[in-house]
Coordinates of C-alpha atoms and ligand atoms in Angstrom, one line a residue:
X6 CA 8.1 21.2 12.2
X7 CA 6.4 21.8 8.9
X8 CA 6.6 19.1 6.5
X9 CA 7.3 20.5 3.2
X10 CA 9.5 17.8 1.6
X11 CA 7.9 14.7 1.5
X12 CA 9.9 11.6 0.5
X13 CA 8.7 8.2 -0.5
X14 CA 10.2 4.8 -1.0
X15 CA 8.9 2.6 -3.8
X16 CA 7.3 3.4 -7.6
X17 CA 5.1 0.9 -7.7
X18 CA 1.5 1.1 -7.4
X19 CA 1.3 1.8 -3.8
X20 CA 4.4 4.1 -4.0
X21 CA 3.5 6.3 -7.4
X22 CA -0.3 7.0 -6.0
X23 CA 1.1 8.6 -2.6
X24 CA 3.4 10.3 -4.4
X25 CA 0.6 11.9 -6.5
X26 CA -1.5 12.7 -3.8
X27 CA 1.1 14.6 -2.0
X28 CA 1.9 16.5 -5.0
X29 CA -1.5 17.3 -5.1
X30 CA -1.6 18.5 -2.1
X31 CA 1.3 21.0 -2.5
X32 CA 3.9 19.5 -1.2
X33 CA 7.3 18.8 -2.8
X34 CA 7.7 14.9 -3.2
X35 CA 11.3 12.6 -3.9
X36 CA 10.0 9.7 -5.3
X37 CA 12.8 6.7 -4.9
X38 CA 13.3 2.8 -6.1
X39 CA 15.7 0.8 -6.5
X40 CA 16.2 1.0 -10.2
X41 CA 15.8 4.2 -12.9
X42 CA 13.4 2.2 -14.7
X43 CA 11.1 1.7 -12.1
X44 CA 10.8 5.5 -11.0
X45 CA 10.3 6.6 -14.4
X46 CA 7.7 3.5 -14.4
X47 CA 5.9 5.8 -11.2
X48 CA 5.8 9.1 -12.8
X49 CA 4.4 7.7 -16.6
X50 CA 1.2 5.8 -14.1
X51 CA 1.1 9.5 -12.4
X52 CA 0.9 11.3 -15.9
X53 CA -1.5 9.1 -17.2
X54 CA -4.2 9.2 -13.9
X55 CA -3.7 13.2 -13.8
X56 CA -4.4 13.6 -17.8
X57 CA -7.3 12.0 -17.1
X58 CA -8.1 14.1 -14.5
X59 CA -7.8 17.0 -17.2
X60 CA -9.5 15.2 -20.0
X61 CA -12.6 15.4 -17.6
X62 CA -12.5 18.5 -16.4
X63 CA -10.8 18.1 -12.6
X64 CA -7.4 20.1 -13.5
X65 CA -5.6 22.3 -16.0
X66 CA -2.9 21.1 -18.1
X67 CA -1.2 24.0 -15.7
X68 CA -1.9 22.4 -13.3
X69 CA -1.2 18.7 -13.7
X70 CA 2.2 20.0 -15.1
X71 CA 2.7 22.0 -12.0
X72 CA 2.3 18.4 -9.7
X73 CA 4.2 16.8 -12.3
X74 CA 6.9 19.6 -11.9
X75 CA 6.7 19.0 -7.8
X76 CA 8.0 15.5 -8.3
X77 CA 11.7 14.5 -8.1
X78 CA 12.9 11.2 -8.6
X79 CA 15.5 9.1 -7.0
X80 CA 17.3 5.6 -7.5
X81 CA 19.7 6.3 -4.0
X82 CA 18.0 6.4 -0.5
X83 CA 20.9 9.3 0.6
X84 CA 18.6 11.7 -1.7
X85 CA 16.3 11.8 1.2
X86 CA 18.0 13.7 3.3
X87 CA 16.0 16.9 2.9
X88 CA 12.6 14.7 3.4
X89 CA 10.8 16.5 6.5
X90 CA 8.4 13.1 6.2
X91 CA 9.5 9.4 4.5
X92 CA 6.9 6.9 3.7
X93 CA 8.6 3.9 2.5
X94 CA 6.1 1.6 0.3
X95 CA 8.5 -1.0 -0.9
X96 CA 7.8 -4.3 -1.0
X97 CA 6.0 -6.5 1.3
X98 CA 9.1 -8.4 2.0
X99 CA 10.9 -7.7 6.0
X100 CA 14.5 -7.9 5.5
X101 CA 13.9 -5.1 2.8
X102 CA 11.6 -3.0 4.8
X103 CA 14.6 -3.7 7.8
X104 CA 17.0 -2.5 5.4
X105 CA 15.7 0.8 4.6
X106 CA 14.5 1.7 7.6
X107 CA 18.0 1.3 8.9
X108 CA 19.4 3.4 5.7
X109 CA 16.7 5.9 6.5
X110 CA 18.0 6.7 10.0
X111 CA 21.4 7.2 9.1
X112 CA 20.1 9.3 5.9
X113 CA 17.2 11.1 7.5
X114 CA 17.8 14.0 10.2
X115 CA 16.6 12.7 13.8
X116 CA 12.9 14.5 13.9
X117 CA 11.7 13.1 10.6
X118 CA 9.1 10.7 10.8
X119 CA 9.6 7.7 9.2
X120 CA 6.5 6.2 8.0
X121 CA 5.9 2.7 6.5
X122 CA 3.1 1.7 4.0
X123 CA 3.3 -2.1 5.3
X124 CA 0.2 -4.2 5.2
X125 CA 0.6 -5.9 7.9
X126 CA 4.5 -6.2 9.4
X127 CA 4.5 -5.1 12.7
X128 CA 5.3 -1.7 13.3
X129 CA 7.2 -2.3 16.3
X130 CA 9.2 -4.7 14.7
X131 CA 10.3 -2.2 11.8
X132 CA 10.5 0.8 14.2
X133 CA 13.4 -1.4 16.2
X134 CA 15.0 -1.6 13.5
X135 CA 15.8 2.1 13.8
X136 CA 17.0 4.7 16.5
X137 CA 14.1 6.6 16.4
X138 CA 11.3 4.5 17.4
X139 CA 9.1 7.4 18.4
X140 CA 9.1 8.5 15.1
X141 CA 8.3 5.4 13.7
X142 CA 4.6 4.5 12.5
X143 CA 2.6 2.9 10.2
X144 CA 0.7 5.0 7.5
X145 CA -1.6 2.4 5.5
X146 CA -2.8 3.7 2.2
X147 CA -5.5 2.2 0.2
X148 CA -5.4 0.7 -3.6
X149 CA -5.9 2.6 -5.9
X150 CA -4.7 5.5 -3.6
X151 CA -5.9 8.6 -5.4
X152 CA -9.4 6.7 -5.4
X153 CA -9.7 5.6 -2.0
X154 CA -10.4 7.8 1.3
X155 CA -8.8 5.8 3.7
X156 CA -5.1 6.0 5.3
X157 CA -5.1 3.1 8.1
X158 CA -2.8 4.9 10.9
X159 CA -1.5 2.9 12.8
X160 CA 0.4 3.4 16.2
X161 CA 3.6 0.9 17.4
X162 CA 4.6 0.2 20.8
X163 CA 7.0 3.5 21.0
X164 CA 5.0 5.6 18.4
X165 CA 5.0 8.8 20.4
X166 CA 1.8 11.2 20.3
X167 CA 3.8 14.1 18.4
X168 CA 4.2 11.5 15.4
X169 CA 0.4 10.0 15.7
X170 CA -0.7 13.7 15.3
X171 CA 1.5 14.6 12.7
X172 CA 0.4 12.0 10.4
X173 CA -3.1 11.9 11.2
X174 CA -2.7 15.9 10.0
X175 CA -0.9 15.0 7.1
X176 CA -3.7 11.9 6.1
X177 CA -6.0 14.5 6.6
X178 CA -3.8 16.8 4.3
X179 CA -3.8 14.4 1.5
X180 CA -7.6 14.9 1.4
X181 CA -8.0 11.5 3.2
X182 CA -9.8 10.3 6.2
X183 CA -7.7 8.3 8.6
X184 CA -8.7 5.6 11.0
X185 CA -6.7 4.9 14.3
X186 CA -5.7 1.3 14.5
X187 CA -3.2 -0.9 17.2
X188 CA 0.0 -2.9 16.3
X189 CA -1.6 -6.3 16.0
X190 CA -1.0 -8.2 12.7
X191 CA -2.9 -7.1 9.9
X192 CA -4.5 -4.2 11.8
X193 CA -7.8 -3.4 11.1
X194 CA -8.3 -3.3 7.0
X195 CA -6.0 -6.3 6.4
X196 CA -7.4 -8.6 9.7
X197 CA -10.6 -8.7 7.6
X198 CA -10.2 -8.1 3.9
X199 CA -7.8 -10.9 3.5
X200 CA -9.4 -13.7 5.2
X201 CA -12.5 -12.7 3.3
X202 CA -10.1 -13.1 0.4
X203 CA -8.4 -16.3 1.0
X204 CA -11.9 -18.1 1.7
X205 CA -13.2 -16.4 -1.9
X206 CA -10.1 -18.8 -3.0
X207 CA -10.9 -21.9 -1.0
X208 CA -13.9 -21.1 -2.5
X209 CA -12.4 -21.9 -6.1
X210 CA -10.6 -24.5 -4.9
X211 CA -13.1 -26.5 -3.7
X212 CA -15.3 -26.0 -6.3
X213 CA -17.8 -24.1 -5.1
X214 CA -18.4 -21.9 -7.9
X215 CA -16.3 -20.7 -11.1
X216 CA -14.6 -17.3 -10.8
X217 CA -17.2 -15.2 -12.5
X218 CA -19.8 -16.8 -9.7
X219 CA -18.0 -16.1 -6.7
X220 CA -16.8 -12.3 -7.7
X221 CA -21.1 -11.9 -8.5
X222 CA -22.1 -13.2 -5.3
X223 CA -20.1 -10.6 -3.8
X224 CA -20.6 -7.9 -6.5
X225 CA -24.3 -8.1 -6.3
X226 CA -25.1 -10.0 -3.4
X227 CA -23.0 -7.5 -0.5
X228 CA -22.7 -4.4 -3.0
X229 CA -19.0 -5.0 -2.8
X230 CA -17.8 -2.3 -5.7
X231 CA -15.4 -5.6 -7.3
X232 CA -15.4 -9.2 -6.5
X233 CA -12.7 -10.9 -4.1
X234 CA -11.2 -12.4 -6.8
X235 CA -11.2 -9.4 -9.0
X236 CA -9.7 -7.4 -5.8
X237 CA -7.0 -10.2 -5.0
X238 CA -6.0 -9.3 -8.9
X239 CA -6.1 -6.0 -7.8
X240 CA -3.7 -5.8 -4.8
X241 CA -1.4 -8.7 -6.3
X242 CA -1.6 -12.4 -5.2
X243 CA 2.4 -12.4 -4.1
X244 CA 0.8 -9.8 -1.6
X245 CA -2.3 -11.5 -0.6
X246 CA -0.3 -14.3 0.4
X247 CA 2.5 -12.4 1.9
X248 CA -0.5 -10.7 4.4
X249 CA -2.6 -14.3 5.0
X250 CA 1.2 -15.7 5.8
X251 CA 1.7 -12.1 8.6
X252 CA -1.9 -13.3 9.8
X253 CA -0.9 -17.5 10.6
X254 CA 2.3 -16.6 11.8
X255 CA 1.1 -13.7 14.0
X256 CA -1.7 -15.6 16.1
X257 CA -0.9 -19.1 15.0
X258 CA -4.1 -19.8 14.4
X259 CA -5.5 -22.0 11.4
X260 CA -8.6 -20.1 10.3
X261 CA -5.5 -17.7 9.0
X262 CA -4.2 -20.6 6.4
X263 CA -2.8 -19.3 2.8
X264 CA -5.9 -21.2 0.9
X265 CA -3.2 -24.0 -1.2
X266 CA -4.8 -22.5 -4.4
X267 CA -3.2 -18.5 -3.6
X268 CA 0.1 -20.5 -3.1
X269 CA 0.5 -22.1 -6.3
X270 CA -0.8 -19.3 -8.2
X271 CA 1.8 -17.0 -6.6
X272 CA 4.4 -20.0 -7.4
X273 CA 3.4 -19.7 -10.9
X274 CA 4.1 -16.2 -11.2
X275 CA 0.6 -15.5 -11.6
X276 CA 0.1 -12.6 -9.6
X277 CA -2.6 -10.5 -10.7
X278 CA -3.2 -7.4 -12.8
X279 CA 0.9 -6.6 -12.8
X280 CA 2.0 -9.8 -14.9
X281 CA -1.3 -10.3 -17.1
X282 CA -2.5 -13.1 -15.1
X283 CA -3.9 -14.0 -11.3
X284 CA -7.4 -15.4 -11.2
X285 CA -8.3 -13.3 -14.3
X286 CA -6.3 -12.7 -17.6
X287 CA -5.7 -9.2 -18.9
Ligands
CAA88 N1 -5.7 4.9 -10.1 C1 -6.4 6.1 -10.1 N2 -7.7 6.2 -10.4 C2 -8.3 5.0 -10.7 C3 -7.7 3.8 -10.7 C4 -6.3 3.7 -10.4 N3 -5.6 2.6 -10.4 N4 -8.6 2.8 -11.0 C5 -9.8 3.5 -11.2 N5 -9.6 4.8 -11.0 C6 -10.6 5.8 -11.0 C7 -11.1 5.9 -12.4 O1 -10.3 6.8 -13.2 C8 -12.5 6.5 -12.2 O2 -12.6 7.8 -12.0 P1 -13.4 8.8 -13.0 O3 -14.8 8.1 -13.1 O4 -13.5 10.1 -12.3 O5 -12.7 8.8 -14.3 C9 -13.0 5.9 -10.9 O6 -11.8 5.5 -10.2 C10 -13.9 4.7 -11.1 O7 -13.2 3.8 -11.9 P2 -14.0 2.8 -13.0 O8 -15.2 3.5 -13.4 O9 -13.0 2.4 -14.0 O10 -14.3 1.5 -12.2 P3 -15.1 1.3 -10.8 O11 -16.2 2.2 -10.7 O12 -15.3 -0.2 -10.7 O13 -14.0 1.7 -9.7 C11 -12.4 0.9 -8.2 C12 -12.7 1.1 -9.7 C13 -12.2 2.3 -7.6 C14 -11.1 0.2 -8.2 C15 -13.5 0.2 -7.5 O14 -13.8 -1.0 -8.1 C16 -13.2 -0.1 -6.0 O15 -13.4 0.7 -5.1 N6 -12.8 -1.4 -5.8 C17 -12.4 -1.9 -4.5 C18 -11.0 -1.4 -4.2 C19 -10.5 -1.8 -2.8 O16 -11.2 -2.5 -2.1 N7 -9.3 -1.4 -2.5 C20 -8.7 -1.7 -1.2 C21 -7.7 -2.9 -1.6 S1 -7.0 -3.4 -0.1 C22 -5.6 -2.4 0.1 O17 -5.3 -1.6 -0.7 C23 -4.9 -2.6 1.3 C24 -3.9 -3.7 1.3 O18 -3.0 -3.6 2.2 C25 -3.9 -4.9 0.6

């Protein structure tokens, strides 16, 4: 089947930079969340990264208004129903995820794949959720998606062949390059970014060195393009924590431990870049 119509679930930073990439890539895009405000949240961070795009040369205004045009928005999951292809990248919470997979296979028509942007949730998990569990499969972006070349694709239990090769296709569409990874928690990306991560915390918390020292060790030290810390702003704390908690629960092991630090932070309401405040102000 050719995938023409591509839908997504979720605005937010995840959400809005797969929707411009497969806008970019030609494809018609239905970009949904929960609330009008949020969508029209999506396509404003959209506008802005693709007038940048023209400012420097990379587009026409022609042509940033002609992805602008290819993007519909939507505040009811039924609107999916033309989708050939759903990505849902809502938040990292499970009895959402649970709850829109199960609207998404009542909405969706029986061969469309439905895709989810999870961190780390089990894919299995989310595809049982669902009568299609063939069709089901996880389809890891990277933050900040038009930036990054990396879609993490990863198979479940039931994920048939048909919908591993139709997504690696589409990653590949998207100008991306995908990596094949198994249904363990975390996966690949996650499984080491975020215990790297939560030790960068520990790290603060047993005071080992101030924020600008750890982020420089890493910066210079390793070439990492931003510090942990920085990157923990990046990807939001409430996220960080939700992955390190996937990790401790999924192998019961303590070198996966939510650093005490992350927790209260995330308790606070401190959650990085999207509230002003995480282990940086801005
Ligand atoms: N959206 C779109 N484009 C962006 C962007 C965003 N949010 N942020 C930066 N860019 C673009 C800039 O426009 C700029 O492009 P031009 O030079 O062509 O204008 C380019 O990226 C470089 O940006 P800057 O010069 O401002 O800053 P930089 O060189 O430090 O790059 C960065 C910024 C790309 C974010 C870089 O610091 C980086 O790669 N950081 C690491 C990011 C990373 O590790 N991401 C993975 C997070 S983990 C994850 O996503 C998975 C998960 O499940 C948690």
């Amino acid at each position: 089947m050719e995938i023409k119509t591509f839908g997504v679930i979720g605005a937010g930073q995840m959400g809005n930079g797969i929707a411009q990439v497969a806008a970019m890539s030609g494809l018609e895009v239905i970009m949904n969340d929960i609330k009008t405000e949020f969508v029209e949240k999506g396509v404003s961070a959209i506008n802005k990264i693709l007038s940048r795009g023209v400012e420097k040369g990379r587009m026409t205004e022609d042509e940033k208004n002609t992805v602008l045009g290819r993007i519909k928005t939507s505040v009811d999951l039924g609107d999916m129903a033309p989708a050939d292809f759903v990505v849902e990248a809502a938040t990292e919470n499970e009895p959402i995820k649970y709850q829109i997979f199960k609207d998404l296979d009542a909405t969706c028509r029986p061969e469309v794949i439905l895709a989810t942007n999870t961190s780390s949730i089990p894919i299995g998990r989310i595809a049982a959720r669902t009568g299609r569990p063939g069709k089901v499969i996880g389809m890891h972006f990277m933050n900040p998606v038009p930036v990054m070349k990396l879609v993490e694709v990863i198979r479940g239990i039931a994920t048939s062949d048909e919908t591993f090769n139709t997504t690696w296709a589409l990653s590949e569409k998207f100008g991306k390059t995908p990596a094949e990874a198994s249904d363990f928690p975390g996966f690949i990306a996650n499984r080491i970014l975020l215990p790297m991560i939560n030790e960068a915390v520990y790290c603060l918390y047993h005071g080992v060195g101030k924020r600008e020292d750890i982020d420089t060790v890493m910066k210079l030290g390793m070439n990492h393009p931003m510090g942990p810390l920085a990157l923990a702003d990046l990807i939001g704390l409430d996220t960080c924590l939700a992955i390190m908690e996937t990790l401790y629960d999924g192998f019961k092991d303590s070198k996966y431990r939510p650093c005490p630090l992350l927790r209260k932070y995330v308790e606070a309401g401190w959650l990085g870049r999207k509230t002003g405040r995480g282990f940086y102000e801005y």
